[in-house]
XYZ file of C-alpha atoms in Angstrom:
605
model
C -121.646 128.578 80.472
C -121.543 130.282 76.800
C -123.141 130.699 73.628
C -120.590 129.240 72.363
C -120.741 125.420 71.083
C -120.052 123.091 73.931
C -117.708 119.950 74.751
C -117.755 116.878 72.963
C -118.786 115.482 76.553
C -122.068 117.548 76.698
C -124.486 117.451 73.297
C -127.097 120.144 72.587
C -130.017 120.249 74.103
C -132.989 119.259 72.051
C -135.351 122.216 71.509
C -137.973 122.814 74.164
C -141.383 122.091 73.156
C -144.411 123.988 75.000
C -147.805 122.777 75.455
C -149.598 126.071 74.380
C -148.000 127.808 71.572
C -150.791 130.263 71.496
C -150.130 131.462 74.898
C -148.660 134.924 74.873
C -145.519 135.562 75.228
C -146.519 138.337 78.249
C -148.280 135.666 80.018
C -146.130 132.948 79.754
C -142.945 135.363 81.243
C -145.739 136.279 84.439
C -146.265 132.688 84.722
C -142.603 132.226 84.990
C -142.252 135.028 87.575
C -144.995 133.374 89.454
C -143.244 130.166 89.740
C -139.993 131.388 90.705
C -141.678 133.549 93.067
C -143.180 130.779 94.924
C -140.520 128.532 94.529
C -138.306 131.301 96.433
C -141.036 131.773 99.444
C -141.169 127.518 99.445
C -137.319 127.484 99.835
C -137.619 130.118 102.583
C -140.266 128.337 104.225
C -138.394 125.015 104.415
C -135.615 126.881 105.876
C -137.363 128.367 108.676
C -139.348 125.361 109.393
C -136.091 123.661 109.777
C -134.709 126.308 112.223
C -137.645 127.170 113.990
C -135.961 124.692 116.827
C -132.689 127.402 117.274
C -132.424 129.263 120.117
C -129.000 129.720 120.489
C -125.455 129.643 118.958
C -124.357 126.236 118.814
C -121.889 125.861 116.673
C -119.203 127.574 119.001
C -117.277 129.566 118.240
C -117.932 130.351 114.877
C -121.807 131.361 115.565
C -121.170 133.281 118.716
C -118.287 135.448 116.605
C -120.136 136.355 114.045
C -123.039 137.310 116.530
C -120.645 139.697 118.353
C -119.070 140.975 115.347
C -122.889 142.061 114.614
C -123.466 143.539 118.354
C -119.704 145.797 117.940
C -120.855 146.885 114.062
C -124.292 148.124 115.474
C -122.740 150.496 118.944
C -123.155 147.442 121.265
C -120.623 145.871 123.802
C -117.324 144.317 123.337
C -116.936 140.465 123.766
C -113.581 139.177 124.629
C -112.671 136.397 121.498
C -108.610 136.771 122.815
C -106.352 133.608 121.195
C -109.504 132.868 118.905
C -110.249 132.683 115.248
C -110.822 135.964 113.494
C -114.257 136.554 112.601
C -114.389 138.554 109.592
C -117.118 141.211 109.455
C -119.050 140.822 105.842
C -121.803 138.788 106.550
C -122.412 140.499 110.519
C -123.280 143.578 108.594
C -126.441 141.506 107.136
C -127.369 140.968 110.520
C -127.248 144.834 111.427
C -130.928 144.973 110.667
C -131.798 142.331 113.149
C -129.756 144.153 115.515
C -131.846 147.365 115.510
C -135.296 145.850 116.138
C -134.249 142.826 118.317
C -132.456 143.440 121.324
C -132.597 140.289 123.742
C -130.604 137.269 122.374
C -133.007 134.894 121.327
C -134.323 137.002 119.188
C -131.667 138.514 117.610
C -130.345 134.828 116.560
C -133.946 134.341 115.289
C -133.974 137.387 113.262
C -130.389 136.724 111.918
C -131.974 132.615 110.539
C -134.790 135.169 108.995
C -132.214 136.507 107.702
C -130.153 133.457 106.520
C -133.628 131.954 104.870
C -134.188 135.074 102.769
C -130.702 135.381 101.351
C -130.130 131.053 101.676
C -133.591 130.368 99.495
C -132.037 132.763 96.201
C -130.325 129.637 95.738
C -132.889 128.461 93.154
C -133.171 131.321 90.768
C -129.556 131.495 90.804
C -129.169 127.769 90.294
C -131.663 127.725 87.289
C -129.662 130.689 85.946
C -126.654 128.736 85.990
C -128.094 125.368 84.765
C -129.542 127.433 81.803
C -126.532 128.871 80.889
C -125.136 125.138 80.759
C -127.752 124.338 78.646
C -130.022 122.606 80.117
C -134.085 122.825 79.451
C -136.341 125.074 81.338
C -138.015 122.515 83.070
C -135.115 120.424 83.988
C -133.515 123.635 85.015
C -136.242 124.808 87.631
C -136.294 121.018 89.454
C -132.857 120.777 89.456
C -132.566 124.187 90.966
C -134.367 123.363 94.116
C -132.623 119.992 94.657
C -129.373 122.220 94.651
C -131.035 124.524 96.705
C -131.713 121.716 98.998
C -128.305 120.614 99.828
C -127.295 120.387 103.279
C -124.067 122.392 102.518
C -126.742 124.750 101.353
C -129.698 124.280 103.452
C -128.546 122.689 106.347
C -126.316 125.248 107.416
C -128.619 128.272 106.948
C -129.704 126.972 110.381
C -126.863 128.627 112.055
C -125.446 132.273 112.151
C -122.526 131.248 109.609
C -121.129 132.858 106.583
C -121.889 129.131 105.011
C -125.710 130.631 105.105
C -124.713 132.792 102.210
C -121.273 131.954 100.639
C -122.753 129.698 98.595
C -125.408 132.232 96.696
C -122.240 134.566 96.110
C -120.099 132.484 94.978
C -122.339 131.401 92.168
C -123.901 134.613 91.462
C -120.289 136.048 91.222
C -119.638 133.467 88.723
C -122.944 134.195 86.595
C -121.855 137.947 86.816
C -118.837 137.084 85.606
C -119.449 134.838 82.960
C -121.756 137.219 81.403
C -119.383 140.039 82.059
C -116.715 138.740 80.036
C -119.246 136.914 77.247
C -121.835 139.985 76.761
C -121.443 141.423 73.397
C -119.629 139.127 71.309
C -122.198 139.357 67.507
C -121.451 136.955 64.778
C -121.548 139.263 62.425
C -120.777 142.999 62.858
C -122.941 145.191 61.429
C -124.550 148.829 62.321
C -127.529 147.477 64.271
C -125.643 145.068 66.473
C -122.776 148.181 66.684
C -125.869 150.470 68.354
C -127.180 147.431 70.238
C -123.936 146.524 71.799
C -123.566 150.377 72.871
C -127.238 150.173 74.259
C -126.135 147.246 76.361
C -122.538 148.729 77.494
C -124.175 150.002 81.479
C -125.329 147.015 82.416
C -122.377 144.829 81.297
C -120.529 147.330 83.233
C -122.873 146.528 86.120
C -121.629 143.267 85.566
C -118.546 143.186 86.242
C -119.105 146.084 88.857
C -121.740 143.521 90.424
C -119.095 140.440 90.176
C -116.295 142.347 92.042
C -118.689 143.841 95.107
C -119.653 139.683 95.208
C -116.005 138.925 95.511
C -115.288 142.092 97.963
C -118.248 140.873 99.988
C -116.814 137.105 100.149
C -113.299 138.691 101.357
C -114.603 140.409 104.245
C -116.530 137.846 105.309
C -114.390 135.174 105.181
C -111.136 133.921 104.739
C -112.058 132.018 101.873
C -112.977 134.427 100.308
C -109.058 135.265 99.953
C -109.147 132.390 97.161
C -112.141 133.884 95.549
C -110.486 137.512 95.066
C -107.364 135.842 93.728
C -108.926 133.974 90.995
C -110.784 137.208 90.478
C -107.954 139.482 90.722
C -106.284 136.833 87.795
C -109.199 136.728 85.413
C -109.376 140.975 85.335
C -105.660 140.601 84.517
C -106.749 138.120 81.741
C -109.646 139.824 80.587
C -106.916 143.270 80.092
C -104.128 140.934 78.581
C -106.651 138.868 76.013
C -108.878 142.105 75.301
C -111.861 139.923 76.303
C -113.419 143.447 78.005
C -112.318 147.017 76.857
C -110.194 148.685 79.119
C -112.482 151.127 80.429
C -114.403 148.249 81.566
C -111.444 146.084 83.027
C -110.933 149.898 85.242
C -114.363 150.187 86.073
C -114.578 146.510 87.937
C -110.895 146.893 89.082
C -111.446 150.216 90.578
C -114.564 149.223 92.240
C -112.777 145.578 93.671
C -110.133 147.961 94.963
C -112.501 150.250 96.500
C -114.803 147.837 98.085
C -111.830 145.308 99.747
C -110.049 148.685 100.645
C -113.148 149.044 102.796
C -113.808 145.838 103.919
C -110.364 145.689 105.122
C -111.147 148.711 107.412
C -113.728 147.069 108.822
C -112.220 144.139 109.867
C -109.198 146.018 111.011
C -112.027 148.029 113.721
C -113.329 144.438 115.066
C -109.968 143.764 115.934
C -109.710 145.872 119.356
C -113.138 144.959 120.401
C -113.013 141.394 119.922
C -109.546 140.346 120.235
C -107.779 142.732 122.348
C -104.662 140.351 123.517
C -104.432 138.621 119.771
C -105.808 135.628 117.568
C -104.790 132.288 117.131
C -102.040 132.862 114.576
C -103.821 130.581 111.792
C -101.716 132.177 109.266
C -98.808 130.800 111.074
C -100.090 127.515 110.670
C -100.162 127.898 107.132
C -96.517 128.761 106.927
C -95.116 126.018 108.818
C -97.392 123.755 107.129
C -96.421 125.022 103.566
C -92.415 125.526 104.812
C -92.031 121.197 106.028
C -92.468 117.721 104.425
C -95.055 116.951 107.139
C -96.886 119.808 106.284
C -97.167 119.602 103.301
C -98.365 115.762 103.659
C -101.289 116.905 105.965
C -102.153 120.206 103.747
C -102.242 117.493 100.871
C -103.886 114.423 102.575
C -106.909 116.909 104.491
C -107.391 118.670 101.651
C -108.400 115.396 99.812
C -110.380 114.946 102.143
C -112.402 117.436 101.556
C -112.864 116.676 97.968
C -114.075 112.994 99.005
C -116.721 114.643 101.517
C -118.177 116.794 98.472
C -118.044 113.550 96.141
C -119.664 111.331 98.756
C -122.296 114.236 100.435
C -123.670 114.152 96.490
C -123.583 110.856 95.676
C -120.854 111.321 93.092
C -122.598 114.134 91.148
C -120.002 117.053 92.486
C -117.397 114.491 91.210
C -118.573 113.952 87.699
C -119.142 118.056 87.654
C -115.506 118.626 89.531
C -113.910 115.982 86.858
C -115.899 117.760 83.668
C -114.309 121.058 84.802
C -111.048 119.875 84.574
C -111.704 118.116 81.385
C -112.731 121.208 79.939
C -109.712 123.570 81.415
C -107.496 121.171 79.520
C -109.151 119.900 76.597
C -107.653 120.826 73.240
C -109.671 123.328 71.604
C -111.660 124.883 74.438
C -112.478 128.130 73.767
C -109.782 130.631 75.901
C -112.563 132.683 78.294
C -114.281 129.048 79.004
C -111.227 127.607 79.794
C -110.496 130.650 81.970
C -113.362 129.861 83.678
C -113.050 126.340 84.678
C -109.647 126.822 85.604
C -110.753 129.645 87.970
C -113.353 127.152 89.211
C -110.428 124.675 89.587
C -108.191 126.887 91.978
C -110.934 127.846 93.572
C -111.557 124.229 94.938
C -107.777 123.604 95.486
C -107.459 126.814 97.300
C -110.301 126.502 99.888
C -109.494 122.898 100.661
C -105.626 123.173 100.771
C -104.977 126.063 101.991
C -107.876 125.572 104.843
C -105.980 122.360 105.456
C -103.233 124.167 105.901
C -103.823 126.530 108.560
C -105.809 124.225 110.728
C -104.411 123.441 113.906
C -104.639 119.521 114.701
C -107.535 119.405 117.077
C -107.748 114.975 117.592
C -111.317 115.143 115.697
C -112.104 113.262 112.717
C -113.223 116.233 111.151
C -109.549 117.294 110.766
C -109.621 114.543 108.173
C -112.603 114.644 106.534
C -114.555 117.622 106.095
C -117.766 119.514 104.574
C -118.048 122.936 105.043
C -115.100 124.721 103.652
C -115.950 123.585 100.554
C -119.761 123.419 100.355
C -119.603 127.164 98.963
C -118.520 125.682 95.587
C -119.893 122.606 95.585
C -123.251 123.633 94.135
C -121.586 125.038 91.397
C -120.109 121.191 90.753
C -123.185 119.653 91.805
C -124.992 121.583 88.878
C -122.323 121.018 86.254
C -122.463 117.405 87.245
C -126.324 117.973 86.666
C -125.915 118.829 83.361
C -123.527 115.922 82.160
C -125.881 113.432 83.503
C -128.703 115.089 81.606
C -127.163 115.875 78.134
C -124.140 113.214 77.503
C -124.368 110.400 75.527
C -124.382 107.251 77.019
C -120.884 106.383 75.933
C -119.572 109.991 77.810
C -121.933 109.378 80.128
C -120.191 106.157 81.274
C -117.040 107.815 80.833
C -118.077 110.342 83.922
C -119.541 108.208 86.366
C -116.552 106.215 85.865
C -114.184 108.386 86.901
C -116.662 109.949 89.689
C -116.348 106.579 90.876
C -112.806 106.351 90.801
C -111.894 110.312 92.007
C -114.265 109.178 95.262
C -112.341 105.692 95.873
C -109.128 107.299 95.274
C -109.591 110.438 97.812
C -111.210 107.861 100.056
C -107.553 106.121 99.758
C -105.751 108.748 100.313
C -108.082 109.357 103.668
C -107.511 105.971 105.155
C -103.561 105.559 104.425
C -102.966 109.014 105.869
C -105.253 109.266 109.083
C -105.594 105.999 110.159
C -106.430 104.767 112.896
C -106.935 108.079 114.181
C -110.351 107.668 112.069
C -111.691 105.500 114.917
C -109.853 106.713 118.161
C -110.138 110.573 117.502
C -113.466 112.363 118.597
C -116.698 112.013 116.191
C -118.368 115.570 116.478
C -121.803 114.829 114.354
C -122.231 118.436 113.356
C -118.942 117.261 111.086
C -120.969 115.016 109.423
C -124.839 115.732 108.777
C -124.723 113.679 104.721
C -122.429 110.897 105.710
C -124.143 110.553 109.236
C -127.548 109.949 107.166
C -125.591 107.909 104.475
C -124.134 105.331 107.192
C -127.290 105.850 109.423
C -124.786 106.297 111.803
C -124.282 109.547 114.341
C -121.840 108.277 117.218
C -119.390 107.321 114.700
C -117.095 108.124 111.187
C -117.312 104.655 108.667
C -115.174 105.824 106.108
C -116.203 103.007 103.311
C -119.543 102.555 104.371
C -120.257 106.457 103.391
C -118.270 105.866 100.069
C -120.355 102.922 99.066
C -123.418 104.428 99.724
C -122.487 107.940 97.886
C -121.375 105.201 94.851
C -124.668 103.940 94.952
C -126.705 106.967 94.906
C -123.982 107.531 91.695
C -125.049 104.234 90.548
C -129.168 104.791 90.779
C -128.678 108.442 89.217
C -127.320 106.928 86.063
C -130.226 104.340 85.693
C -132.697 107.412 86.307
C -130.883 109.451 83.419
C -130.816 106.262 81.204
C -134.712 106.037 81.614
C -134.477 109.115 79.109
C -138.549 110.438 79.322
C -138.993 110.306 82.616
C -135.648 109.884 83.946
C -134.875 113.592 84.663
C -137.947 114.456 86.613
C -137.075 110.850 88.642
C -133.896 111.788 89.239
C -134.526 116.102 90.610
C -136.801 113.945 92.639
C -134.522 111.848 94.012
C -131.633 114.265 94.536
C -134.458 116.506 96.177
C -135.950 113.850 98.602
C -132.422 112.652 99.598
C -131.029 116.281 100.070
C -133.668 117.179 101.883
C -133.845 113.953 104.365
C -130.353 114.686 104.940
C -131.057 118.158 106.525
C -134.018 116.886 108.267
C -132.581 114.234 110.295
C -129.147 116.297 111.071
C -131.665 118.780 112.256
C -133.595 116.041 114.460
C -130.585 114.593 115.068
C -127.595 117.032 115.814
C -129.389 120.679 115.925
C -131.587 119.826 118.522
C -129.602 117.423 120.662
C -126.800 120.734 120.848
C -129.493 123.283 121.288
C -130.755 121.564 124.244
C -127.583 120.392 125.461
C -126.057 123.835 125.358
C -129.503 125.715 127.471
C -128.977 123.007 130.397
C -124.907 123.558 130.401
C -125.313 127.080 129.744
C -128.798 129.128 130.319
C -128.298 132.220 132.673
C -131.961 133.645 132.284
C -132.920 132.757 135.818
C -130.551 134.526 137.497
C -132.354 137.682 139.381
C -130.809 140.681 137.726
C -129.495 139.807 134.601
C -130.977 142.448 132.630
C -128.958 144.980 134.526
C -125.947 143.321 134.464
C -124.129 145.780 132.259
C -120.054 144.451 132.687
C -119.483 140.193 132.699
C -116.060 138.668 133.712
C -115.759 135.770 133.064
C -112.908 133.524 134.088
C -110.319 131.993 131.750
C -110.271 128.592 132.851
C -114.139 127.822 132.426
C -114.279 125.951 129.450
C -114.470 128.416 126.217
C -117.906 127.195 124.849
C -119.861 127.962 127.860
C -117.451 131.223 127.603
C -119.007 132.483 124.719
C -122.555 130.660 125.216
C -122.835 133.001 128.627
C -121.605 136.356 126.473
C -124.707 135.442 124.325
C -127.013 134.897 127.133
C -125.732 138.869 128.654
C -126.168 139.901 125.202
C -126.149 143.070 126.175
C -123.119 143.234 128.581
C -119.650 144.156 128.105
C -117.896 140.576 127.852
C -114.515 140.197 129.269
C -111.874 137.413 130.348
C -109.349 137.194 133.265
C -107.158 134.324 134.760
C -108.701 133.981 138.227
C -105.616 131.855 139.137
C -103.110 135.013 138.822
C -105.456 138.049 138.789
C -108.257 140.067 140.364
C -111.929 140.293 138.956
C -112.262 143.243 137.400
C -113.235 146.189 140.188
C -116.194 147.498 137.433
C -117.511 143.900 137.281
C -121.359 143.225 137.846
C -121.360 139.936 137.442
C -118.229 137.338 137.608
C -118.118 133.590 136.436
C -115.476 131.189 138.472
C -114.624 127.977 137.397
C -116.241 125.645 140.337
C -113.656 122.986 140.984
C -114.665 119.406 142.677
C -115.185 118.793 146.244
C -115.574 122.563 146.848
C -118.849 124.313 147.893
C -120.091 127.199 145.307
C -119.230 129.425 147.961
C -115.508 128.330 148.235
C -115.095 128.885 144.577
C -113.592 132.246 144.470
C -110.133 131.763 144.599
C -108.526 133.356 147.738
C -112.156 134.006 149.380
C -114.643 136.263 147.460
C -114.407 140.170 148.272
C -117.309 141.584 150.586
C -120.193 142.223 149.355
C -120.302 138.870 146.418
C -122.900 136.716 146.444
C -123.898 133.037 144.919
C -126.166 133.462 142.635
C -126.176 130.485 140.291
C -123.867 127.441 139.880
C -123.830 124.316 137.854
C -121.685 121.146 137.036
C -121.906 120.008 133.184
C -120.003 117.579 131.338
C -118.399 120.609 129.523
C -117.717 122.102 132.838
C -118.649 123.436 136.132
C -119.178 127.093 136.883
C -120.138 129.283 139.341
C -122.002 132.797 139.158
C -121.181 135.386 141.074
C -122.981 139.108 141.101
C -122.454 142.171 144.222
C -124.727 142.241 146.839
């Protein structure tokens, strides 16, 4: 990502040559425009089509935080999240919109996936941006840029009200703001016409690095992740000072507004706090500490964060590997130049970050995604996935080998390092599919984890993209296609086959919209010991009622209570459910038994 001349393991692109040198220069840029125009609108198309089947907030609890974070931000109810994860309140404030023209819930979740496609689909400008800058060809660039924008980590989970809808657009247009932040006016040769031209150019480079710290304030607020990405940020302005890569003025500018904008965000997560977790979180950070403070700890912090790294290897068939492997070579190569190396070794801790210190603060919840997992990382990933792009396209065959190679060997390794740490627990502990939409479609297999099947499959799709490459005239058009059909068949059948299934699933354990007087139910209790997914499905369903908890075992319903939810225990009428014998004036008005748990509405007379 420079002008400057690139590693031994990537050779220069030949020079492009256009069918039509007599075209204008005018009209070939509008043609350009056109394309990427309609290549946006196709991305956002695909993603709606996808998630026209979403109804509801599946992915609990994640979706139904971010949701309520949205409702609080915009004047609406509270929604008791007590002994929960902290839902950060960056990306609910994208949602506002949605918020003030939708205002029953299945609407407001389909106006936040509008929402999520718009924002989602800028993956492919962004990703021929950044494939350009790495030298690769026009053409090549644009087809390459919709298979990455076609990657479950990318598409697949702009299905669902997550921050993983649009972490990964930020996180590489933060690093193409960056990059050209700290590259923009470096002439050859100094002289008074590039002196006036680099003083012409001096507010937008400023906008640059302005526009790369608002990226990184917006990734902080939104998500704890986005912790790593303001360190490696905060590190690299402190470089940029140090090394005189930027003037000072400028290093102030980006600082002051970084400062500025995660002063604020910080506010606004601080006002969340009362609404949505009024008798505390789930301590995650104290996870971290004890993990990073013991031996043990440190072995699973080590071992799941590995993990991680094999998921991204595999879920790409290799091609994050080669691009994860050709960042490191870079960040130590003798005789990289110092911002590049900067660069890749910002790229570097920001993979090591996310997966080990994610790895860290998760509690140990028996599923096999403890051990293996996609999402945390998939907001980097493209960024590997396009670097790995580019060595397949422009090394010679000799480096070329030299990267699948150790692709090849990275995945077997981590996939080592998976089996001798968890186990047996790989088989025994519980298979959630949403865990697992590429290695699911990999195995062909969605009731259970196959550890080596997945790798050998994600080694061959390495293997076939290195035939396609070697093809040389047709081999990069064979291989966006590939990369593009597979990425996309992926999403398709994890939609078919896990966003659907839970959808459903979740209306028939869940769906209060036939009980009379909903709409004026204006204050929901719910009780403790119903199971916390159809919790927080029900909040949704009273979208807009104030949401509480209470431990019907010790303590009275609330007295300003409209409607109250018991947990229905066996052998025991609806009626009988109440503990103690329901106050006067209560009445059944809805109860089912699920296999996530039985429940029993109750609203006054």
């Amino acid at each position: 990502m420079s002008t400057e001349a690139p590693p031994p393991v990537l050779s220069r692109p030949r020079a492009s040559v256009h069918a039509g040198r007599d075209v204008p220069p005018s009209l070939r840029r509008r043609r350009w425009v056109l394309l990427f125009v309609v290549g946006w609108a196709v991305q956002v198309a695909v993603r709606l089509w996808l998630a026209s089947g979403q109804t509801m907030p599946v992915a609990t609890p994640d979706e139904s935080g971010y949701l309520f974070a949205a409702r609080v931000l915009t004047g609406g109810t509270d929604a008791d999240m007590s002994y929960g994860t902290v839902y950060r309140g960056g990306y609910p404030l994208l949602l506002a919109p949605v918020l003030w023209v939708a205002h029953d819930p299945v609407s407001v979740y389909r106006g936040a996936l509008v929402v999520n496609a718009l924002l989602s689909a800028l993956m492919m400008p962004l990703g021929y941006l950044l494939l350009r800058a790495l030298n690769v060809r026009r053409r090549w660039s644009y087809l390459f840029a919709h298979a990455t924008a076609l990657l479950p980590g990318v598409l697949f989970f702009s299905e669902f009200v997550l921050t993983d809808a649009v972490l990964p657009v930020v996180v590489v247009g933060w690093l193409l703001l960056l990059h050209a932040w700290l590259h923009a006016g470096r002439p050859h040769v100094e002289n008074a016409h590039t002196e006036s031209a680099q003083a012409g150019k001096r507010p937008r480079v400023a906008l640059y690095g302005a526009g790369a710290s608002l990226l990184v304030a917006f990734a902080y607020t939104s998500h704890t992740r986005g912790t790593i990405l303001l360190g490696v940020h905060a590190v690299l302005l402190v470089a940029a000072l140090v090394f005189r890569w930027r003037p000072w003025r400028s290093v102030a500018l980006s600082t002051s507004v970084l400062a500025a904008a995660v002063g604020a965000g910080t506010l606004l997560n601080r006002s969340l706090l009362p609404h949505m977790y009024p008798s505390g979180d789930n301590d995650l950070s104290g996870n971290l500490v004890r993990r990073v403070t013991t031996q043990d700890g440190w072995g699973w912090m080590l071992s799941l964060g590995t993990g991680q790294i094999w998921y991204q290897a595999v879920a790409t068939g290799g091609i994050a590997a080669i691009g994860l492997i050709t960042v490191g070579f870079v960040a130590v190569r003798r005789g990289t130049p110092l911002r590049r190396r900067a660069l890749a070794l910002g790229v570097l801790a920001i993979v090591a970050g996310i997966a080990f210190a994610t790895s860290a603060a998760l509690p140990d919840e028996y599923r096999i995604g403890n051990y293996v997992y996609g999402r945390y990382l998939a907001c980097i990933t493209p960024v590997l996935f396009m670097v790995g792009v580019a060595v397949l396209l422009r090394a010679p065959r000799r480096a070329l080998a030299v990267a699948a190679g150790s692709a090849a060997a990275l995945t077997v390794l981590a996939a080592c390092v998976v089996q001798g740490y968890a186990g047996a627990r790989l088989a025994r502990y519980t298979f959630t599919p949403y865990d697992f939409p590429e290695t699911s479609f990999l195995t062909w297999d969605w009731k259970s984890f196959e550890l080596w099947h997945a790798t050998a499959a994600g080694l061959g799709m390495l293997a076939l993209a290195v035939v396609a490459v070697l093809l040389r005239r047709h081999g990069p058009a064979l291989l966006a296609a590939f990369l593009a059909v597979v990425a996309l068949a992926m999403s398709v059948t994890a939609t078919d086959r896990i966003a659907h299934p839970l959808v459903k699933a979740e209306i028939a354990h869940t769906d209060m919209r036939e009980i009379p007087g909903l709409r004026d139910t204006r204050s929901l209790a719910i009780d403790w010991n119903v199971p916390w997914t159809i919790r927080l499905s029900q909040y949704y369903w009273a979208w807009w009622s104030d949401g509480g908890v209470f431990n019907a075992q010790t303590t009275p319903a609330p007295r300003d209570a409209d409607m109250v939810i018991m947990l229905w225990p066996k052998n025991v009428p609806a009626e009988k459910s109440w503990p103690h014998g329901a106050p006067a004036g209560w009445k059944v008005v809805e109860s089912r038994r699920t296999v996530e748990g039985d429940w029993v509405a109750w609203t006054r007379s």
